[in-house]
mmCIF file of C-alpha atoms in Angstrom:
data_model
loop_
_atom_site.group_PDB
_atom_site.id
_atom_site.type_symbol
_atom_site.label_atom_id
_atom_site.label_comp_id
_atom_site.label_asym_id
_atom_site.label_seq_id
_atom_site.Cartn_x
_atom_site.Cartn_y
_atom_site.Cartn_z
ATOM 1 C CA UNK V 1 10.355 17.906 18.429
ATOM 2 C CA UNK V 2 7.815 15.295 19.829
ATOM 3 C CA UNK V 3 9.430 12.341 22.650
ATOM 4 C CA UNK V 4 8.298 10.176 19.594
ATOM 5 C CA UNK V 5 10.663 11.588 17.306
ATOM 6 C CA UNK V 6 13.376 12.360 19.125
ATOM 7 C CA UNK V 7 13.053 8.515 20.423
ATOM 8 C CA UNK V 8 13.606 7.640 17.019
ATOM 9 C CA UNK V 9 16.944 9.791 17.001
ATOM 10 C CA UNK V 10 18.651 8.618 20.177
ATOM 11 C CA UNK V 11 20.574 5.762 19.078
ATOM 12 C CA UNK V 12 22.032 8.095 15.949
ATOM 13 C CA UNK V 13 22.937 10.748 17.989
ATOM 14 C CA UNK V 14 25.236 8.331 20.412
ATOM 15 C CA UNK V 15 26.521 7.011 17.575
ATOM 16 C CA UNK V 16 27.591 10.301 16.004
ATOM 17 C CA UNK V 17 25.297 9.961 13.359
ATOM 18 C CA UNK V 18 23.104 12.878 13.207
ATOM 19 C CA UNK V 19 24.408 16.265 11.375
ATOM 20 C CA UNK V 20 25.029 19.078 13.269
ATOM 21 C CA UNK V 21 21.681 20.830 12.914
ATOM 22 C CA UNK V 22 19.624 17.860 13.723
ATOM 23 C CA UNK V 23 21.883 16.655 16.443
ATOM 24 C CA UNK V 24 21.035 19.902 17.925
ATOM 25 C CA UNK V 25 17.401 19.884 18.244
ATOM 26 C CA UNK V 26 17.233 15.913 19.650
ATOM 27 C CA UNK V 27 19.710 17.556 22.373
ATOM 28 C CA UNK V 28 17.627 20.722 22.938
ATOM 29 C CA UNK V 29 14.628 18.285 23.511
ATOM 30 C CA UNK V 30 16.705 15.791 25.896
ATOM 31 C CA UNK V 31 17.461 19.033 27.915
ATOM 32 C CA UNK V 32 13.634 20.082 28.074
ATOM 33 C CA UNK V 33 12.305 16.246 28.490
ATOM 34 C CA UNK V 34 13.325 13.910 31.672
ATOM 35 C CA UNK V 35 11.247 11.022 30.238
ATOM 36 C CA UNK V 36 14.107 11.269 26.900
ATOM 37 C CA UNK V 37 16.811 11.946 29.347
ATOM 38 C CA UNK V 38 16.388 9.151 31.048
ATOM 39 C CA UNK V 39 15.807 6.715 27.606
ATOM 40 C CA UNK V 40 19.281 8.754 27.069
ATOM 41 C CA UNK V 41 21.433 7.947 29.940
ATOM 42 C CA UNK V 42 20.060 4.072 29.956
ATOM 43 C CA UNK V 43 21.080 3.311 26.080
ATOM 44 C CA UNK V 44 24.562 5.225 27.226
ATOM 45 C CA UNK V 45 24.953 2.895 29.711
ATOM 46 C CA UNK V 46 23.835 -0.386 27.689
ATOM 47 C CA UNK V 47 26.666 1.056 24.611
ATOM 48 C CA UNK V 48 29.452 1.792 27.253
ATOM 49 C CA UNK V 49 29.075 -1.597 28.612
ATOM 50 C CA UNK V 50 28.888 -3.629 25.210
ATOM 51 C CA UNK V 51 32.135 -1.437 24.466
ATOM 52 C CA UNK V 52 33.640 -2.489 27.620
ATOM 53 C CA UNK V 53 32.790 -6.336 27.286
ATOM 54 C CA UNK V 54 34.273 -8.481 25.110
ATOM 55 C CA UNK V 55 31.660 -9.320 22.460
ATOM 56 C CA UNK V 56 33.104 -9.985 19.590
ATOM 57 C CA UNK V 57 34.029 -13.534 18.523
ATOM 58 C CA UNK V 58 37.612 -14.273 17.017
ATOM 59 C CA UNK V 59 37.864 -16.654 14.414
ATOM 60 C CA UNK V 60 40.127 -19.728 15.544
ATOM 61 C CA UNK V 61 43.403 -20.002 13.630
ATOM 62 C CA UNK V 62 42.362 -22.867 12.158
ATOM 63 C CA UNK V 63 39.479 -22.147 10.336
ATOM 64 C CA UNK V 64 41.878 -18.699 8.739
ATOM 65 C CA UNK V 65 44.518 -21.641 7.346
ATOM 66 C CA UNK V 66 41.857 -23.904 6.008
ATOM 67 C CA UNK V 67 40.127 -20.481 4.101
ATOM 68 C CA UNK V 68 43.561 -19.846 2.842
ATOM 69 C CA UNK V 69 44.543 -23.082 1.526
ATOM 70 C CA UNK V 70 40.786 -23.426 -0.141
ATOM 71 C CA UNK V 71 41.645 -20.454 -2.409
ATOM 72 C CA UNK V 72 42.933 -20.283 -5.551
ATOM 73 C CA UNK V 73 47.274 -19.973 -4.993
ATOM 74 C CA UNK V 74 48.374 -17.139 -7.194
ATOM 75 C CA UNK V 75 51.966 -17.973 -9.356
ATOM 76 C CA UNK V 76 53.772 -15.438 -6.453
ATOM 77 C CA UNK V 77 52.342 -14.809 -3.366
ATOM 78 C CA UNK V 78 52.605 -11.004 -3.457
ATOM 79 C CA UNK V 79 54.092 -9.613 0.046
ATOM 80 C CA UNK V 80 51.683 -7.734 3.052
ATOM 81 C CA UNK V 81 53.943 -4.676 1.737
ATOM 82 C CA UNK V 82 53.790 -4.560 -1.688
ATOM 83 C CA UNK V 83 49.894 -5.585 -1.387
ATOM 84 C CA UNK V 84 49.430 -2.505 0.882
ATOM 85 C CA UNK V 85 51.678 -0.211 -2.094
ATOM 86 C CA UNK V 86 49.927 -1.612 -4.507
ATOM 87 C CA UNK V 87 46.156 -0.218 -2.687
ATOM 88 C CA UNK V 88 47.920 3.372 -2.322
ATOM 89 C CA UNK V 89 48.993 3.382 -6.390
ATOM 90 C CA UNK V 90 46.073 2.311 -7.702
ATOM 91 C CA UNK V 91 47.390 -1.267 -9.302
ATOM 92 C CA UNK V 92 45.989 -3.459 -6.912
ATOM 93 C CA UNK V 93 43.610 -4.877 -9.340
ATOM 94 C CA UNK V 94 45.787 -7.923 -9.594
ATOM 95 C CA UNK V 95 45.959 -9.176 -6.369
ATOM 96 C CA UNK V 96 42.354 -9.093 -6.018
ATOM 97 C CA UNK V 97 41.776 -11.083 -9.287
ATOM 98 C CA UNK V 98 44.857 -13.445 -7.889
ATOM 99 C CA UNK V 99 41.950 -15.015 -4.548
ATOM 100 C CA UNK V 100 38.611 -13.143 -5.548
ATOM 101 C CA UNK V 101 38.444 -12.453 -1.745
ATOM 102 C CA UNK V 102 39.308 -8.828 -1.417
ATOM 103 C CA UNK V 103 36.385 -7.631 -4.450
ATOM 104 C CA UNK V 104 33.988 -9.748 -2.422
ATOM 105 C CA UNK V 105 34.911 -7.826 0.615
ATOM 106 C CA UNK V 106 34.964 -4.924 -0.737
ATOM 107 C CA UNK V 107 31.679 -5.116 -2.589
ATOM 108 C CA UNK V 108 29.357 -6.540 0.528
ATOM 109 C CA UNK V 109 30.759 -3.514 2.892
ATOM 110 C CA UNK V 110 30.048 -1.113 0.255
ATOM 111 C CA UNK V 111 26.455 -2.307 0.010
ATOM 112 C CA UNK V 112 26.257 -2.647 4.131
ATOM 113 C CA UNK V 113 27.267 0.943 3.867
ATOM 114 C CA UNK V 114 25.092 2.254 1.299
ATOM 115 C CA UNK V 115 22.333 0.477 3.325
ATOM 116 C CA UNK V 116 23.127 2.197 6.282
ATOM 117 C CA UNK V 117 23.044 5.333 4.504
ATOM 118 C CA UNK V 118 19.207 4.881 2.938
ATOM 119 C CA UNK V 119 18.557 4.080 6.833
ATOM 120 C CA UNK V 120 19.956 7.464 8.244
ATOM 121 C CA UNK V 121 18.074 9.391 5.345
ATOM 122 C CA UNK V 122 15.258 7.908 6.236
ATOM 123 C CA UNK V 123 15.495 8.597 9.536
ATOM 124 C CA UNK V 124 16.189 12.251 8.642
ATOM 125 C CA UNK V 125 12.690 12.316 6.266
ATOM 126 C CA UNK V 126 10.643 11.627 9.404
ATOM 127 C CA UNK V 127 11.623 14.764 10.859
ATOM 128 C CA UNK V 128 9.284 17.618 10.180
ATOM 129 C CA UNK V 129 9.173 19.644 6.737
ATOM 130 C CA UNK V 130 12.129 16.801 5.221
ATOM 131 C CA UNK V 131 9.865 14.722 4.651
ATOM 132 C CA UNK V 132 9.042 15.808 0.834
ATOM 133 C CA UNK V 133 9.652 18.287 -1.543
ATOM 134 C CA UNK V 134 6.437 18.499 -3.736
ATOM 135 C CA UNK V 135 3.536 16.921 -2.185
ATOM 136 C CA UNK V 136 0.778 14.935 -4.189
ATOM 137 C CA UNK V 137 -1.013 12.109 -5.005
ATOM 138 C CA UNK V 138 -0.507 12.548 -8.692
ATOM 139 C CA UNK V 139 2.196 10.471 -10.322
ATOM 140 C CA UNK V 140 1.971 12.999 -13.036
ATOM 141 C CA UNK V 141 3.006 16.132 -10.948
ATOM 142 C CA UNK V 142 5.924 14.058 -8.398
ATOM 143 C CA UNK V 143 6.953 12.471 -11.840
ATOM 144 C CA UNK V 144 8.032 15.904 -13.816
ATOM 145 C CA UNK V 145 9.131 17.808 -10.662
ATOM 146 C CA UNK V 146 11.989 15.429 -10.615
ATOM 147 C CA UNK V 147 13.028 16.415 -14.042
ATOM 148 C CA UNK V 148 16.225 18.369 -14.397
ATOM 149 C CA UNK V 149 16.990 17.962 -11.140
ATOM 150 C CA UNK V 150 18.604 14.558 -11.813
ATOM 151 C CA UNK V 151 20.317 13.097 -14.697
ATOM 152 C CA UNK V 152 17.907 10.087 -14.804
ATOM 153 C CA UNK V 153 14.427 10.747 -12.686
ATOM 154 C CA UNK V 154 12.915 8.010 -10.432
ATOM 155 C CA UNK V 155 9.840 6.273 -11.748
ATOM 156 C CA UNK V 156 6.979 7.270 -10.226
ATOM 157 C CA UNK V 157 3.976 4.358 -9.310
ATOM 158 C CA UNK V 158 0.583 5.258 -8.313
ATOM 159 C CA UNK V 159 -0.237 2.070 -6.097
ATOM 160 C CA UNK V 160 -3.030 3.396 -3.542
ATOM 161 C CA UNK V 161 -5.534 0.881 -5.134
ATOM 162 C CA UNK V 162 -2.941 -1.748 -3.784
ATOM 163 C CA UNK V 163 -2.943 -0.034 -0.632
ATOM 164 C CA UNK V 164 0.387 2.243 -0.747
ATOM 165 C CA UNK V 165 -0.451 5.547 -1.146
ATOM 166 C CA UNK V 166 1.610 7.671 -3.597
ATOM 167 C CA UNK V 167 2.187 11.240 -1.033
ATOM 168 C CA UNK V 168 5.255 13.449 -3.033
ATOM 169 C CA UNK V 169 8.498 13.429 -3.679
ATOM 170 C CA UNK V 170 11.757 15.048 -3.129
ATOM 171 C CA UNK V 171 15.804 14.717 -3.688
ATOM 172 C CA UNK V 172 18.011 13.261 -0.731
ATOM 173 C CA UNK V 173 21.842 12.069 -1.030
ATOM 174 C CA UNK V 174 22.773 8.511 -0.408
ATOM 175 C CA UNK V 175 26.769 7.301 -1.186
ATOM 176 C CA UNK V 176 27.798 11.043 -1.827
ATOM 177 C CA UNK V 177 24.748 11.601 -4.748
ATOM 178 C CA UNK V 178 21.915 13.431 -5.136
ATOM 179 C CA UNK V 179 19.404 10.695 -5.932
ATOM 180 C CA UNK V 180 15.467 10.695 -5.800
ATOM 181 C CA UNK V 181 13.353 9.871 -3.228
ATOM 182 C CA UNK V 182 9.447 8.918 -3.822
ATOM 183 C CA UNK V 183 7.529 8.916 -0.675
ATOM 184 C CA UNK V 184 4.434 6.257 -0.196
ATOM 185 C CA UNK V 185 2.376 5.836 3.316
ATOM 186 C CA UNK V 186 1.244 2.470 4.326
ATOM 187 C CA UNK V 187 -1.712 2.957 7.047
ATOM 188 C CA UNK V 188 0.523 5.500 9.174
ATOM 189 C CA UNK V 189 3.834 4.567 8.276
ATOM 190 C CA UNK V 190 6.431 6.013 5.718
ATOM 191 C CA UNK V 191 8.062 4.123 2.624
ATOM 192 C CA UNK V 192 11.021 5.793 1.128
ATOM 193 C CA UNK V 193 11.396 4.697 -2.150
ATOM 194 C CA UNK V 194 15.294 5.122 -3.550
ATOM 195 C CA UNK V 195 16.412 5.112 -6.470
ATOM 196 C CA UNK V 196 19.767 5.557 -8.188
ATOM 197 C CA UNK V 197 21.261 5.250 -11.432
ATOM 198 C CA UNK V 198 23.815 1.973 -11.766
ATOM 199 C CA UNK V 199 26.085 1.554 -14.928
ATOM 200 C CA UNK V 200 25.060 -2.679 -14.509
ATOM 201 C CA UNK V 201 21.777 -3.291 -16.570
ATOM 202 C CA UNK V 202 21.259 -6.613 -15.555
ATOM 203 C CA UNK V 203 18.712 -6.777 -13.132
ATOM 204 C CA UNK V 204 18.961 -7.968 -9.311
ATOM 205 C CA UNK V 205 16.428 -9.776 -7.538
ATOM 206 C CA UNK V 206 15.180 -8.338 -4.610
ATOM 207 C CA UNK V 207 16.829 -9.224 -1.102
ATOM 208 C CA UNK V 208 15.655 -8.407 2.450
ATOM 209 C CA UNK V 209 17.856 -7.082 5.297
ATOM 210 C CA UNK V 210 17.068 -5.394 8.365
ATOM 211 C CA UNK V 211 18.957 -2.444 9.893
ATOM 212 C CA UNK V 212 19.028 -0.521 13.463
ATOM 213 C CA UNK V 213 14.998 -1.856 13.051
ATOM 214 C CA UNK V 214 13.331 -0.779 9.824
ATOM 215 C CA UNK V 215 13.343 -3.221 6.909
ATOM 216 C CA UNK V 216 15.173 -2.761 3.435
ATOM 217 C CA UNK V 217 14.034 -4.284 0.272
ATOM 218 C CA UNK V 218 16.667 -3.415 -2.341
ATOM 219 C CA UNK V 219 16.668 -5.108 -5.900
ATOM 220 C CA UNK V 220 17.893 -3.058 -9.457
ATOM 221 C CA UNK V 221 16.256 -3.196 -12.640
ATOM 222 C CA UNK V 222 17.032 -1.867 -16.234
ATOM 223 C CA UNK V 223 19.970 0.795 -14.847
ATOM 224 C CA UNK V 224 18.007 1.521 -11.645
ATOM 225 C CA UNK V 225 18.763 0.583 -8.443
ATOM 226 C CA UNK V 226 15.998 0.498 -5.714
ATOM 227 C CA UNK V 227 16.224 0.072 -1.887
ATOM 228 C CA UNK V 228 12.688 0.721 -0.319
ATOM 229 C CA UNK V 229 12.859 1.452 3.139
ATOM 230 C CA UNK V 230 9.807 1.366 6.026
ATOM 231 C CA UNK V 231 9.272 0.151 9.705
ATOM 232 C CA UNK V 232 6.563 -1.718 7.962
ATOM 233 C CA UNK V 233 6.574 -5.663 8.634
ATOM 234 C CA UNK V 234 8.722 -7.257 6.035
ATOM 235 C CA UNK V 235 6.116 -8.817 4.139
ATOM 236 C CA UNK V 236 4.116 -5.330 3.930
ATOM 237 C CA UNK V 237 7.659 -4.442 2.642
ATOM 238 C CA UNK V 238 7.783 -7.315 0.341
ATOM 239 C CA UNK V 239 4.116 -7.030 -1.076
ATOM 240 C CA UNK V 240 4.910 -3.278 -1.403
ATOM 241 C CA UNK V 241 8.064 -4.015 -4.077
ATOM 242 C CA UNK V 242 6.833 -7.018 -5.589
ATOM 243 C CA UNK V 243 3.364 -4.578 -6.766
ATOM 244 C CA UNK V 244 5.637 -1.829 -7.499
ATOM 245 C CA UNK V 245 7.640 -3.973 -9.696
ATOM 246 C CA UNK V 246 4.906 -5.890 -11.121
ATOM 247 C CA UNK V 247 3.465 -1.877 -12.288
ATOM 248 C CA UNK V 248 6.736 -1.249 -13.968
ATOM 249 C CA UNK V 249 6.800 -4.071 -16.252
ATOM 250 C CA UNK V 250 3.320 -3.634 -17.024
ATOM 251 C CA UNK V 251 4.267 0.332 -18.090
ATOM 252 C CA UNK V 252 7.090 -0.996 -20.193
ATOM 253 C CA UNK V 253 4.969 -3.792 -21.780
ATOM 254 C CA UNK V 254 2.198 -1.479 -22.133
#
């Protein structure tokens, strides 16, 4: 493992994000390296004194009591109890419908998760030998490798004329799935491409977040949801979707 790799890995492995196996070679290298153990002991120190400083902000009474009396009142005001029984037996579908807040809640965490997720396996693809499965520039060899191997395969885009070139495939897991992965290079640096089958149609325009420094485009389309993920500048990131996108619809019109 090169410094620049393992530099990459640092911040995962204090967090207790790495899997065993790769948590193990980042620590064989800090062992080997003093220029990593160093970078090591310094973001160690910068985490246990965030931890030990109070950063967070606490919202003021106030503003809780004028969120609560904005919402919609429910006909009874179910207790903190039977709310909490209600979680555990599966029937607390009614509360939530009561405010709306708790499915809102629910939802953006879930996404913030699953985001955080596409991150960490794309921090494990930059390792060496993850980073595909089949290697090639052909959209008609990654296309058909993926087949069988998921219930619905990932479309596969030959953009290198738009300057993303197309470099393999392989399968990854993201929210507990096995999903698909398609792998483009922009100049030096890696897109990940994910893609995952939704139950919700309807398609989602593309948003823009950014997470422990790489940039996340993730938008759904026709069953599909996509989150491409690079170190790329966002509007690299951007161009890359919006051509990818713009490919698709000329497939399907075509």
């Amino acid at each position: 493992m090169t410094c620049e790799e393992a530099e990459v890995l640092l911040h995962a492995l204090i967090d207790g994000e790495l899997d065993a196996g790769h948590a193990r070679e980042v620590e064989a290298h800090i062992e080997g390296c003093a220029h990593c153990t160093a970078l090591m002991q310094d973001y160690r120190e910068i985490s246990q004194a965030m931890a030990e400083t109070e950063v967070r902000y606490k919202a003021p009474l106030e503003l809780r009591r004028k969120i609560e009396k904005a919402l919609p009142q429910p006909q009874a005001v179910p207790s903190r109890r039977s709310v909490l029984r209600g979680f555990a037996l599966g029937s607390a579908v009614s509360a939530m419908a009561a405010t709306g807040l708790f499915a809102i809640v629910l939802r953006n965490d879930d996404e913030q998760r699953i985001e955080a997720e596409v991150v960490s396996a794309h921090l494990r693809s930059l390792q060496a030998g993850h980073l595909t499965d089949v290697i090639s520039t052909d959209q008609h060899t990654v296309k058909p490798w993926f087949n069988g191997k998921l219930d619905v395969s990932p479309p596969v885009i030959d953009l290198t004329a738009q300057g993303f070139t197309l470099i393999g495939g392989r399968l990854d897991y993201v929210n507990a799935r096995e999903i698909g992965a398609v792998v483009y290079k922009r100049r030096q640096h890696v897109i990940n491409l994910f893609v995952a089958q939704t139950a919700n149609t309807e398609r989602r325009a593309a948003t823009m977040t950014t997470l422990q420094g790489f940039n996340i485009r993730r938008w759904s389309d026709r069953g599909l949801n996509y989150w491409a993920v690079s170190d790329i500048g966002a509007d690299e990131l951007s161009e890359f979707g919006e051509k990818f996108e713009t490919a698709m619809r000329a497939n399907k019109e075509g």
